[in-house]
Coordinates of C-alpha atoms in Angstrom, one line a residue:
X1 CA 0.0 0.0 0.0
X2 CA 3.2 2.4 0.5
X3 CA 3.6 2.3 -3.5
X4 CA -0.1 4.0 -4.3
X5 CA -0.6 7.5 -4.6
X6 CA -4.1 9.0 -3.0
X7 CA -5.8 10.6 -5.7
X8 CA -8.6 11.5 -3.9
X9 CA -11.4 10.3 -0.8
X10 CA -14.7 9.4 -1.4
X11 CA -17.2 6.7 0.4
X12 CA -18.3 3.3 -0.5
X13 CA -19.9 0.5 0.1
X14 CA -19.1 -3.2 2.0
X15 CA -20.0 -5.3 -0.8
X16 CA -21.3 -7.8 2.0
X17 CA -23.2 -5.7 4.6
X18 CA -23.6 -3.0 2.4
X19 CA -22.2 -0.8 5.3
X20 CA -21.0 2.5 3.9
X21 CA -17.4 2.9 4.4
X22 CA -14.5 5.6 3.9
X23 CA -13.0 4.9 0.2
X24 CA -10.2 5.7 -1.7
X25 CA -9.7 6.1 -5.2
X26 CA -5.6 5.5 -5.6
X27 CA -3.1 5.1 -8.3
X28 CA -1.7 1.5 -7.9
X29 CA 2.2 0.7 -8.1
X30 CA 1.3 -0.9 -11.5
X31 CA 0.1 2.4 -13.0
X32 CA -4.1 1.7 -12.2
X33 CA -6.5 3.4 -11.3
X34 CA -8.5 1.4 -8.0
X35 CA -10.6 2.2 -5.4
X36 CA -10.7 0.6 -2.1
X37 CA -12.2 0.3 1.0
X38 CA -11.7 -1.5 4.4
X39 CA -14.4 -3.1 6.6
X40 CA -14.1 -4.0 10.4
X41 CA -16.2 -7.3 9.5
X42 CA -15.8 -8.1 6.2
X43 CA -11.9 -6.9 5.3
X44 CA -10.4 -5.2 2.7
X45 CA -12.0 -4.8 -1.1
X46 CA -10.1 -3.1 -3.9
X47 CA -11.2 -2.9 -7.6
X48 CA -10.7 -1.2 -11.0
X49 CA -11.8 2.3 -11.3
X50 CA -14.1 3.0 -14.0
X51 CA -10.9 5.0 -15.8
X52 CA -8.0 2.2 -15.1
X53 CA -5.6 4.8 -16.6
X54 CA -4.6 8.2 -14.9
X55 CA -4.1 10.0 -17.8
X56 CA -7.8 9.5 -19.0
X57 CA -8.9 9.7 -15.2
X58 CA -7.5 13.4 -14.6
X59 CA -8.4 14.2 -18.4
X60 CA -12.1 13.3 -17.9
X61 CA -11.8 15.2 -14.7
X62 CA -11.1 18.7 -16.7
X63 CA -14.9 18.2 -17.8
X64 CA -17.1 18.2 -15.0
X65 CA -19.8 19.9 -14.0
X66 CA -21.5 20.4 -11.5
X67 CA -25.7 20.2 -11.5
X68 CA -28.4 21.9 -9.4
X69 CA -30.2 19.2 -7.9
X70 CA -34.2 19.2 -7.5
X71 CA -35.7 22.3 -5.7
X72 CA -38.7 19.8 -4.4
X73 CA -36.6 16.7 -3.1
X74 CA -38.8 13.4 -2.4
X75 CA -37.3 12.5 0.7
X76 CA -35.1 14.5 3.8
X77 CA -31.6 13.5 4.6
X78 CA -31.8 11.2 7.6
X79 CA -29.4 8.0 7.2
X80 CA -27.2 9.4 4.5
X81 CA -26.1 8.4 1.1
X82 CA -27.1 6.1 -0.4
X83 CA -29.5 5.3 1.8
X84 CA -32.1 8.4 1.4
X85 CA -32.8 7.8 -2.4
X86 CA -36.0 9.6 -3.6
X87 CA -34.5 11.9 -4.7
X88 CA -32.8 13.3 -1.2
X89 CA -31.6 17.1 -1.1
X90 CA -27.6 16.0 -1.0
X91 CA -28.0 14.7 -5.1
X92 CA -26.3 17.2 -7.1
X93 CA -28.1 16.7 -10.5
X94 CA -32.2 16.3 -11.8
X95 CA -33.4 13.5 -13.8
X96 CA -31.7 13.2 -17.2
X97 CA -33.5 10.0 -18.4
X98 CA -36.3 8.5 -16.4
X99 CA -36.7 4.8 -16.0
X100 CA -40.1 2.4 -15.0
X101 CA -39.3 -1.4 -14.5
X102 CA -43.3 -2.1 -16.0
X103 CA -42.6 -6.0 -14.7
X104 CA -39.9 -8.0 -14.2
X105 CA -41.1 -10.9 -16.0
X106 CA -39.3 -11.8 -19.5
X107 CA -39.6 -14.2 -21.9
X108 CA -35.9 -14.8 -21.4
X109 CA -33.6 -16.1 -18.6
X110 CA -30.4 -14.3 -19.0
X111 CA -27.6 -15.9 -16.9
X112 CA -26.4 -12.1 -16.5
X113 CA -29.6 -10.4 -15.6
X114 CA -30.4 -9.1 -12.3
X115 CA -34.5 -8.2 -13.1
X116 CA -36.1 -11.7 -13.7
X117 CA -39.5 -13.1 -11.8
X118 CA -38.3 -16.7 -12.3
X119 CA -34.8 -16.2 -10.4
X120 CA -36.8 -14.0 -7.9
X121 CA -39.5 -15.6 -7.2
X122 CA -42.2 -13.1 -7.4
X123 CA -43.5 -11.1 -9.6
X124 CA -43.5 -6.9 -9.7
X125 CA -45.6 -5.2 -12.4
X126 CA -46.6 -1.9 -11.2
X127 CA -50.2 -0.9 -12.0
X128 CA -51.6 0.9 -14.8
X129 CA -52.6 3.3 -12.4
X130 CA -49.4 3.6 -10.0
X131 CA -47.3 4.0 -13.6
X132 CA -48.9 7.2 -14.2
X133 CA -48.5 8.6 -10.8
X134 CA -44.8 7.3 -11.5
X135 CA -44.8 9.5 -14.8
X136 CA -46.7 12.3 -13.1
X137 CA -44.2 12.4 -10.2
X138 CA -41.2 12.7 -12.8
X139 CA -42.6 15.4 -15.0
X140 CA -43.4 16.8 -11.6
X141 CA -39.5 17.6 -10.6
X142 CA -38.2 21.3 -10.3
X143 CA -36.4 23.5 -11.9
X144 CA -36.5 20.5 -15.0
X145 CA -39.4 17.8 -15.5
X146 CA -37.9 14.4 -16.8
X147 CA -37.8 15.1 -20.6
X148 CA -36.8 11.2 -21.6
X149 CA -38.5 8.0 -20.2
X150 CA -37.3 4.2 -20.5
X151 CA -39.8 1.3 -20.4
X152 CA -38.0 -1.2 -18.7
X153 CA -37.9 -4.5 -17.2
X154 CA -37.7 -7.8 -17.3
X155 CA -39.1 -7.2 -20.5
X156 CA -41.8 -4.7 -21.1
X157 CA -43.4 -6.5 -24.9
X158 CA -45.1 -9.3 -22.0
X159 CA -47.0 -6.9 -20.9
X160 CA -50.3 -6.6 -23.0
X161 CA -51.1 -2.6 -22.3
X162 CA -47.3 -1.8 -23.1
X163 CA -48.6 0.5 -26.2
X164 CA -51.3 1.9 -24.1
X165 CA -48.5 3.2 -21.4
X166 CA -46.6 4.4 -24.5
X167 CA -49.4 6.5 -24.9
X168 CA -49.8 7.7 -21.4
X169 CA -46.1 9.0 -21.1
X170 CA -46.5 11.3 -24.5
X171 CA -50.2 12.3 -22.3
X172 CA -48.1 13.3 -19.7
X173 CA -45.8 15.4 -21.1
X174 CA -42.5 13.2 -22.4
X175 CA -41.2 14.1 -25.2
X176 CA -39.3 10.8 -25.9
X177 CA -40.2 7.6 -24.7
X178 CA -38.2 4.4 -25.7
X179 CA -38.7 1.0 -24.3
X180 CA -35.8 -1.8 -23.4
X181 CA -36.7 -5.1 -25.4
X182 CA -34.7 -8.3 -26.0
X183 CA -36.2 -7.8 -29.3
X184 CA -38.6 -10.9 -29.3
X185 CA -41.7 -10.1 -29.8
X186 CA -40.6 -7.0 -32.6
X187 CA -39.0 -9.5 -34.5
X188 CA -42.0 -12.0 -34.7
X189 CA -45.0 -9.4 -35.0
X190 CA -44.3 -6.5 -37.4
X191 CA -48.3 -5.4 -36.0
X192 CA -47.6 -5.1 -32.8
X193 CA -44.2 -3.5 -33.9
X194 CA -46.5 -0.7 -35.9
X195 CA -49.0 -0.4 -32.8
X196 CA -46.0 0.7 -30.6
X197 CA -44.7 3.5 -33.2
X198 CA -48.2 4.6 -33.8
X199 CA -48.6 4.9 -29.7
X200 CA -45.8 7.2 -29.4
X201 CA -42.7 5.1 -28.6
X202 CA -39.4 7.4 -29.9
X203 CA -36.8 4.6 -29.9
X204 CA -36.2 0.8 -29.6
X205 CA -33.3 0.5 -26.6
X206 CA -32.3 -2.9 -28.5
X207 CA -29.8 -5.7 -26.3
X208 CA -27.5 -6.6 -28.6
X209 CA -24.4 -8.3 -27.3
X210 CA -22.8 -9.2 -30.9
X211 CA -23.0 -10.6 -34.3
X212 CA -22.0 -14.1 -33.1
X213 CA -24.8 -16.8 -31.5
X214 CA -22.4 -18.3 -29.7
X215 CA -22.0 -15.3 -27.3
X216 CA -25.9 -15.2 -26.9
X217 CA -25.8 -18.7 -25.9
X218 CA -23.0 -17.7 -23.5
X219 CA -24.7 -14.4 -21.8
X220 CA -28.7 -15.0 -22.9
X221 CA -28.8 -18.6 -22.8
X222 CA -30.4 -19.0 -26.4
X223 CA -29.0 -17.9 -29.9
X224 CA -30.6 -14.4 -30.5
X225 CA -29.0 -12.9 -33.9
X226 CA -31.3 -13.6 -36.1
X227 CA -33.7 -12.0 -33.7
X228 CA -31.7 -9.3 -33.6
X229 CA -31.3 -9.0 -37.4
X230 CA -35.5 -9.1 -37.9
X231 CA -36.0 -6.2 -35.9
X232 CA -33.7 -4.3 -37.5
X233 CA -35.7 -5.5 -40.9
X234 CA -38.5 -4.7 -39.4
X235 CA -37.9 -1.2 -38.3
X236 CA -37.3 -0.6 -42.1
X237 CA -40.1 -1.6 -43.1
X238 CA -42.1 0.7 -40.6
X239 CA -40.2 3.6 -41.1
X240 CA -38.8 3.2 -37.6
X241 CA -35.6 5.3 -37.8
X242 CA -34.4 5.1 -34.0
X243 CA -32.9 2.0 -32.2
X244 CA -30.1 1.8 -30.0
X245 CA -27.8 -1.2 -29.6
X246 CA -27.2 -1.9 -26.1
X247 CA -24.1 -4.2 -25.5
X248 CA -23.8 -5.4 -22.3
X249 CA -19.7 -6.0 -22.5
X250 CA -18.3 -8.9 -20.3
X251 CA -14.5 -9.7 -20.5
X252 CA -14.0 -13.0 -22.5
X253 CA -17.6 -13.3 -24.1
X254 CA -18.0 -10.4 -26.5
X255 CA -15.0 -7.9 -25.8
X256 CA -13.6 -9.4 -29.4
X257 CA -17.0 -8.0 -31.0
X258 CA -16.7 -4.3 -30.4
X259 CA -15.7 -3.3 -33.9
X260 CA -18.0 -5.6 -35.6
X261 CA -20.9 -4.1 -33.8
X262 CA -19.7 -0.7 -34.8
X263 CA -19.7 -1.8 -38.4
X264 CA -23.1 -3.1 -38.1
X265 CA -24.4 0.4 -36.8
X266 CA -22.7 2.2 -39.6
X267 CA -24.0 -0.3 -42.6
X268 CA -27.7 0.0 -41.1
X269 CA -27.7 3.9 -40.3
X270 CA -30.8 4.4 -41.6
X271 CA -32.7 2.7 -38.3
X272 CA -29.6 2.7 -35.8
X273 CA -28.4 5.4 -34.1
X274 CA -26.1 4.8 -31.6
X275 CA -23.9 1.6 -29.9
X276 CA -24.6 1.8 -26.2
X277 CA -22.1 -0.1 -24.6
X278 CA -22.6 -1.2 -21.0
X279 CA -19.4 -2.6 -19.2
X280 CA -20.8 -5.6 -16.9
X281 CA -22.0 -5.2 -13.5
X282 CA -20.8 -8.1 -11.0
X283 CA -23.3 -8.7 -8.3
X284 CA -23.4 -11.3 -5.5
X285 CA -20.2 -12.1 -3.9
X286 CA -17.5 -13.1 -6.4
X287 CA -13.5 -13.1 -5.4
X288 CA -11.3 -10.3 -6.9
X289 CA -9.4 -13.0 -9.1
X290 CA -12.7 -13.3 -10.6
X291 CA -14.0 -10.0 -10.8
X292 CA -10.7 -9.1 -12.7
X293 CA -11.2 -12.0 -15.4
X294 CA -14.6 -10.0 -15.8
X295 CA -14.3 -7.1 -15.6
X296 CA -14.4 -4.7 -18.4
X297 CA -13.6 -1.0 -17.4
X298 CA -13.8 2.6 -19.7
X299 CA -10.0 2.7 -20.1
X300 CA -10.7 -1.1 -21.7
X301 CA -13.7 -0.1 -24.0
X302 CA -12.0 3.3 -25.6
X303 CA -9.0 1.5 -26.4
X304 CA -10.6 -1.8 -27.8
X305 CA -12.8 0.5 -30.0
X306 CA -9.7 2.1 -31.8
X307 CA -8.2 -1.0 -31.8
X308 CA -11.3 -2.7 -33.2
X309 CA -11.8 -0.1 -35.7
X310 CA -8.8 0.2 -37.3
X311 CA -8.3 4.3 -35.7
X312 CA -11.5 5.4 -37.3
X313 CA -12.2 6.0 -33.6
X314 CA -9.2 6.8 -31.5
X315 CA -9.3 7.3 -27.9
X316 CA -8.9 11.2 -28.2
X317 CA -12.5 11.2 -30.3
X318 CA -13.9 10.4 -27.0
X319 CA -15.6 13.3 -24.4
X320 CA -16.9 12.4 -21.0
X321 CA -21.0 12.8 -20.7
X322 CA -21.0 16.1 -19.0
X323 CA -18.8 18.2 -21.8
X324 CA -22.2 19.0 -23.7
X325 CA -23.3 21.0 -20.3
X326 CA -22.7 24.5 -22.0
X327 CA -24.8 24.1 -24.5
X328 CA -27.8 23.4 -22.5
X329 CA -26.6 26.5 -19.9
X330 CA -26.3 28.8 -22.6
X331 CA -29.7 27.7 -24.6
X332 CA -31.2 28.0 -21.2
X333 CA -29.7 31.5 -19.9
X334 CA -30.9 33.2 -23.7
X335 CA -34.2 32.0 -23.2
X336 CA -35.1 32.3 -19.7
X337 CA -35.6 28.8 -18.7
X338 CA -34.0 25.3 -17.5
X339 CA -33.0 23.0 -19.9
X340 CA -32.1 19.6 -19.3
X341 CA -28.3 19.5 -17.9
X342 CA -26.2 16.4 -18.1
X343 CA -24.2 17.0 -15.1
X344 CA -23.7 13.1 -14.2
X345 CA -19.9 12.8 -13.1
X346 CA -17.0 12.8 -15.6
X347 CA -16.2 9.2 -14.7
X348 CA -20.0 8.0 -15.2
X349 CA -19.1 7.6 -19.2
X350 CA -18.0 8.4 -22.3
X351 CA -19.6 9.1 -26.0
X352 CA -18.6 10.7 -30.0
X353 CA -20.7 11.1 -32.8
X354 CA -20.1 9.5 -36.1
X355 CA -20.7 11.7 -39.3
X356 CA -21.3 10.6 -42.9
X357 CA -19.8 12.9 -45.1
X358 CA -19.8 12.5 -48.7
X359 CA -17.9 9.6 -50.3
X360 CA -15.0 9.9 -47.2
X361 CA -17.7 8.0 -45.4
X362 CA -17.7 7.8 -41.9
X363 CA -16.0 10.8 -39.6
X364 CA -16.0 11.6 -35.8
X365 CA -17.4 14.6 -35.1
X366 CA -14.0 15.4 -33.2
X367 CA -12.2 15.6 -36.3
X368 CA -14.8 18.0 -38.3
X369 CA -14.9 20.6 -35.0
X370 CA -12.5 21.0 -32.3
X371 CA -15.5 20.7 -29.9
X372 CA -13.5 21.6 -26.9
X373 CA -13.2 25.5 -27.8
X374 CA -16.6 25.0 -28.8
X375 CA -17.3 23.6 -25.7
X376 CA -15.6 26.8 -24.1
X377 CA -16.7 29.7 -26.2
X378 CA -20.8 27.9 -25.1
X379 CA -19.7 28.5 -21.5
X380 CA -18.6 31.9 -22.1
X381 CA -21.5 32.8 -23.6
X382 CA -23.8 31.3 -20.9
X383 CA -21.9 33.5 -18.6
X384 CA -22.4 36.3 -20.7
X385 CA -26.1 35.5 -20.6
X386 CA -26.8 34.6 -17.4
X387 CA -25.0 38.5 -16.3
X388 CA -27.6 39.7 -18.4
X389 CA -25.6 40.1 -21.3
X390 CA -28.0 38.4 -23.9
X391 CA -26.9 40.0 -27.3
X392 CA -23.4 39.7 -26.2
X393 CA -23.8 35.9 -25.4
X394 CA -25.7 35.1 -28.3
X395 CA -22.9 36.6 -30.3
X396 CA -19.8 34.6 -28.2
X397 CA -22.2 31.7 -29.0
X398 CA -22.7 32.0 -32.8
X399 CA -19.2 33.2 -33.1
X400 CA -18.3 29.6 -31.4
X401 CA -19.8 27.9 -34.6
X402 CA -16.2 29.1 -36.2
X403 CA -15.0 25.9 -34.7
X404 CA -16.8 23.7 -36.5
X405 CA -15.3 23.1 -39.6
X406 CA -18.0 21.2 -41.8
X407 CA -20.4 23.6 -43.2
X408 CA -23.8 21.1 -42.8
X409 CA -22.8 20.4 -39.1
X410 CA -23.4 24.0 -38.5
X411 CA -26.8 24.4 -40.7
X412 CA -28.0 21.5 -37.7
X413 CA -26.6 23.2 -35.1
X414 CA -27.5 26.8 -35.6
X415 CA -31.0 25.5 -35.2
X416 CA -30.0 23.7 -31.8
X417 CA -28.9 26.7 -30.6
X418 CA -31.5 29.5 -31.8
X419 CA -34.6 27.2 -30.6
X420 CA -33.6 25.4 -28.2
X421 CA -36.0 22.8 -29.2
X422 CA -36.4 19.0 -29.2
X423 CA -37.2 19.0 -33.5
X424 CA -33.8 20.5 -34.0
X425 CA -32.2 18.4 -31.6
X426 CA -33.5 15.2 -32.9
X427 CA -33.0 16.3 -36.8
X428 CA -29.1 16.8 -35.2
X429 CA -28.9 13.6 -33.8
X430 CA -30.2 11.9 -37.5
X431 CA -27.8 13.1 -39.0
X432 CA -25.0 10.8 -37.3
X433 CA -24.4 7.1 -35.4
X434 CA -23.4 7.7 -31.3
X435 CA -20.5 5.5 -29.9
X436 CA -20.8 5.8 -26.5
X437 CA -20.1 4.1 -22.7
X438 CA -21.9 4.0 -19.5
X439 CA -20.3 2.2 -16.8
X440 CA -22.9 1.8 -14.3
X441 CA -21.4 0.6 -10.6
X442 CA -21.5 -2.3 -8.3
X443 CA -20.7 -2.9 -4.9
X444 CA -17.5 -3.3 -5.6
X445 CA -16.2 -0.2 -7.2
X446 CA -19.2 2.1 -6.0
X447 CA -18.3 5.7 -5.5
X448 CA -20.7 7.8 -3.1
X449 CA -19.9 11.0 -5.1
X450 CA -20.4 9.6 -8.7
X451 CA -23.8 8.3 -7.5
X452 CA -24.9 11.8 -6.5
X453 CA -24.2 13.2 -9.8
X454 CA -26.4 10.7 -11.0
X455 CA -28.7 11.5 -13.8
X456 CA -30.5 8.2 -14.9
X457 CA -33.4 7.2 -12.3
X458 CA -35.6 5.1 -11.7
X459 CA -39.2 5.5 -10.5
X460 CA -41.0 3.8 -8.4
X461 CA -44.5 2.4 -6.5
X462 CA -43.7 4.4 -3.3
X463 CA -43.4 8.0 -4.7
X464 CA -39.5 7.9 -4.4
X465 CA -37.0 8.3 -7.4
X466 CA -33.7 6.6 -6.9
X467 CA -30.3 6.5 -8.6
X468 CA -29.5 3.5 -11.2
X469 CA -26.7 2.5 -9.3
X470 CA -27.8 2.8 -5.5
X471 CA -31.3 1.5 -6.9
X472 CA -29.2 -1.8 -8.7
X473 CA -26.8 -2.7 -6.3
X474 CA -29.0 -2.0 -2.8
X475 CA -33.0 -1.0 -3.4
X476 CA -34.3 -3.2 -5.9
X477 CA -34.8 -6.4 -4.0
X478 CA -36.9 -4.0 -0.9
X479 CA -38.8 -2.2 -3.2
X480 CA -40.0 -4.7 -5.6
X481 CA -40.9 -7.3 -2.2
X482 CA -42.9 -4.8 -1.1
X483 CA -45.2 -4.3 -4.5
X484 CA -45.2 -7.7 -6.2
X485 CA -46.6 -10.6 -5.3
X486 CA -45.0 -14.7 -5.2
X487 CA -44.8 -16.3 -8.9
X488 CA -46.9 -19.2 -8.6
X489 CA -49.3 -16.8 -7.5
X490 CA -49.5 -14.8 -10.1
X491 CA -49.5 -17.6 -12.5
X492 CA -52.6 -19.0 -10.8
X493 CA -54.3 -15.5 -11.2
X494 CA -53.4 -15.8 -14.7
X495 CA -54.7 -19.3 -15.4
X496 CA -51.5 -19.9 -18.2
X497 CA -48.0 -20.4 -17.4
X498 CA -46.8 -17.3 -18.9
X499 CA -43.0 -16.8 -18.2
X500 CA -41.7 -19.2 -21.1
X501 CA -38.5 -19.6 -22.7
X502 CA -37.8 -17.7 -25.8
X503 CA -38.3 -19.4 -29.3
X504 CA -36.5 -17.9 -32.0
X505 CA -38.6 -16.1 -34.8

């Protein structure tokens, strides 16, 4: 321990009593990034950051931002982070994407997942009714409502009035609403497919682990690609112009399949529009020799994407989630109003955009604007602004568009910037494929002051809105016991065995 150098304190978590503890985050004497933590019971835990390297740690760093929290918190402080969830005064950033878990039944049973009613044994599936006072309570939070909402699970198709909560979120007042499949039931009905788009939902949040069946044998416990493949079909068909592959990445199954995912995006633009790649989560209690053979981290995904990819995407085409946040503060100061601010920690994840341009094909954005004195000249114009220097700041901020080098970039951004508006933001995002990260935490490498940056949340049956990662790794099993009822109950009320395992289109 005399070789590592402190980089900073934070708290954590006893990955066996869940006892919160006093954490470091170090720089090991082999050059890594860890964080560790000691308990008087259980001993001493040390893991992988979610940046393994320093250079990219301290180089995220430079980006962050820091939110302004709800001005109507759900719950007081009384035990402390992260016990308080819902959402408590002491979190530092308002709902960026909301999240229901509509049942936790699935017509799958994933060795990896941690949302099934068949390994649980009971069965949660919130009420029509208690899912809109979910919805209400997140369009309820102040100074920003929850713009974005996620239909999640198990897996939401089982449900019968899926299209008919669809429905209910646009009623409410979401703009976007995308729901988290395995794909099944897309693939096999292109009616039901056409009843969801006609109901409203925005995108397809599509698991996608690779182009290989053997890896879907391995992490979904059935082959899936040509599952995969008919949805993708499908959505052309339709005119359904907005999935997003999610790839949950495990060292060892699918870290090989990075680059060929990519590919995949790129060649089916027309549907796809981004690669959302989520480093495995290790619950339940698993030795660190073991956790290291599965561990994936950030450092791990940037580099094996510009290995992958031949340097179409190099490490430096990467920016951490909160470098967009002076856009939204200088939209917001010239117009008088809150926009949505992505303010998660600079260590939460990473993302570039892919352009098409012309017969040089594919480009990241990075290379077609130097987005960081973009970046800069936006937050010197929301300063400007927000002094109550408007015609000044709108200048600073037009004149920033002299950093962006191709000319139809800027005819979608001008747009972004002048309205302020979810059309122009949405006719942006068309135009290109995202490549992004999220590395959500565990109890091994939890970090008390990432998870109260937190902007993806979950809501839930008892009024309270929790954090992904506190809400994952401690809540879920609480919660859902107290709102669901025992599985062979529930298949009695149903008179059919419903939870059945997935048979390939």
């Amino acid at each position: 321990m005399s070789n590592r150098t402190l980089i900073r304190k934070t708290k954590s978590i006893c990955p066996e009593c869940f006892k919160v503890l006093e954490a470091e985050v170090f720089i090991d004497e082999d050059g890594r990034v860890k964080i560790g933590k000691t308990c008087n019971e259980h001993g001493y835990f040390e893991d992988t950051y979610t940046f393994a390297s320093p250079e990219l740690y301290f180089w995220a760093e430079k980006y962050d931002h820091q939110g302004v929290g709800l001005e109507n918190p759900r719950t007081k402080t009384v035990r402390g982070c992260p016990y308080d969830c819902g959402l408590c005064p002491n979190h530092k950033s308002h709902t960026v994407l909301a999240i229901i878990d509509v049942t936790n039944r699935c017509n799958l049973r994933c060795p990896i997942c941690f949302a099934n009613a068949a390994a649980t044994g009971y069965v949660y599936e919130p009420s029509k009714e208690q899912i809109h006072e979910i919805l209400v309570n997140f369009r309820s939070n102040r100074p920003v409502p929850a713009p974005a909402l996620q239909y999640s699970g198990g897996e939401p198709t089982v449900r019968p009035d899926l299209p008919e909560l669809v429905r209910m979120a646009h009623e409410v007042g979401f703009r976007h609403v995308e729901v988290n499949t395995n794909g099944i039931l897309l693939a096999k009905d292109i009616e039901y497919f056409k009843t969801l788009k006609e109901a409203g939902m925005n995108t397809i949040y599509l698991q996608f682990d690779g182009l290989d069946d053997e890896i879907y044998r391995k992490a979904r416990g059935v082959p899936l690609l040509k599952v995969k493949q008919k949805v993708i079909e499908k959505a052309r068909k339709i005119g359904f112009e907005s999935i997003v592959l999610v790839v949950t990445l495990v060292k060892g199954i699918n870290d090989h399949e990075i680059g060929k995912i990519i590919d995949y995006a790129l060649e089916n633009s027309d549907v796809i529009r981004c690669v959302n790649v989520q480093p495995v989560s290790i619950t339940g209690r698993i030795d660190r020799e073991s956790r290291e053979s599965m561990r994936i981290n950030t450092t791990d995904f940037m580099e094996l994407v510009e290995k992958q990819t031949n340097g179409l995407i190099k490490i430096n085409d990467f920016r951490p989630v909160p470098c967009v946040v002076p856009v939204s503060q200088a939209v917001g100061a010239f117009k008088g109003k809150h926009y949505v601010e992505f303010t998660a920690s600079p260590w939460c994840g990473v993302a570039t955009f892919l352009v098409k341009s012309g017969k040089k094909g594919w480009t990241p954005i990075t290379r077609l604007a130097d987005v960081d004195k973009f970046f800069k000249a936006m937050e010197e114009a929301s300063k400007l602004a927000s002094e109550g220097k408007k015609t000044r700041g709108k200048m600073k901020a037009l004149m920033a568009l002299r950093h962006v080098k191709a000319g139809f970039i800027k005819d979608l951004l001008l747009p972004v910037l002048r309205e302020g508006s979810y059309q122009a933001l949405g006719k942006f995002m068309r135009k290109m494929v995202m490549v992004g990260a999220m590395h959500f935490m565990d109890p091994y490498n939890f970090d008390l002051q990432r998870v109260e940056r937190c902007v993806i949340h979950y809501g839930l049956p008892d009024g309270t809105i929790r954090p992904f990662c506190t809400y994952n790794t401690l809540h879920r099993a609480e919660v859902e016991g107290r709102f669901s009822i025992p599985y062979d109950e529930w298949v009695k009320s149903q008179m059919q065995p419903v939870e059945v395992e997935a048979v390939t289109p």
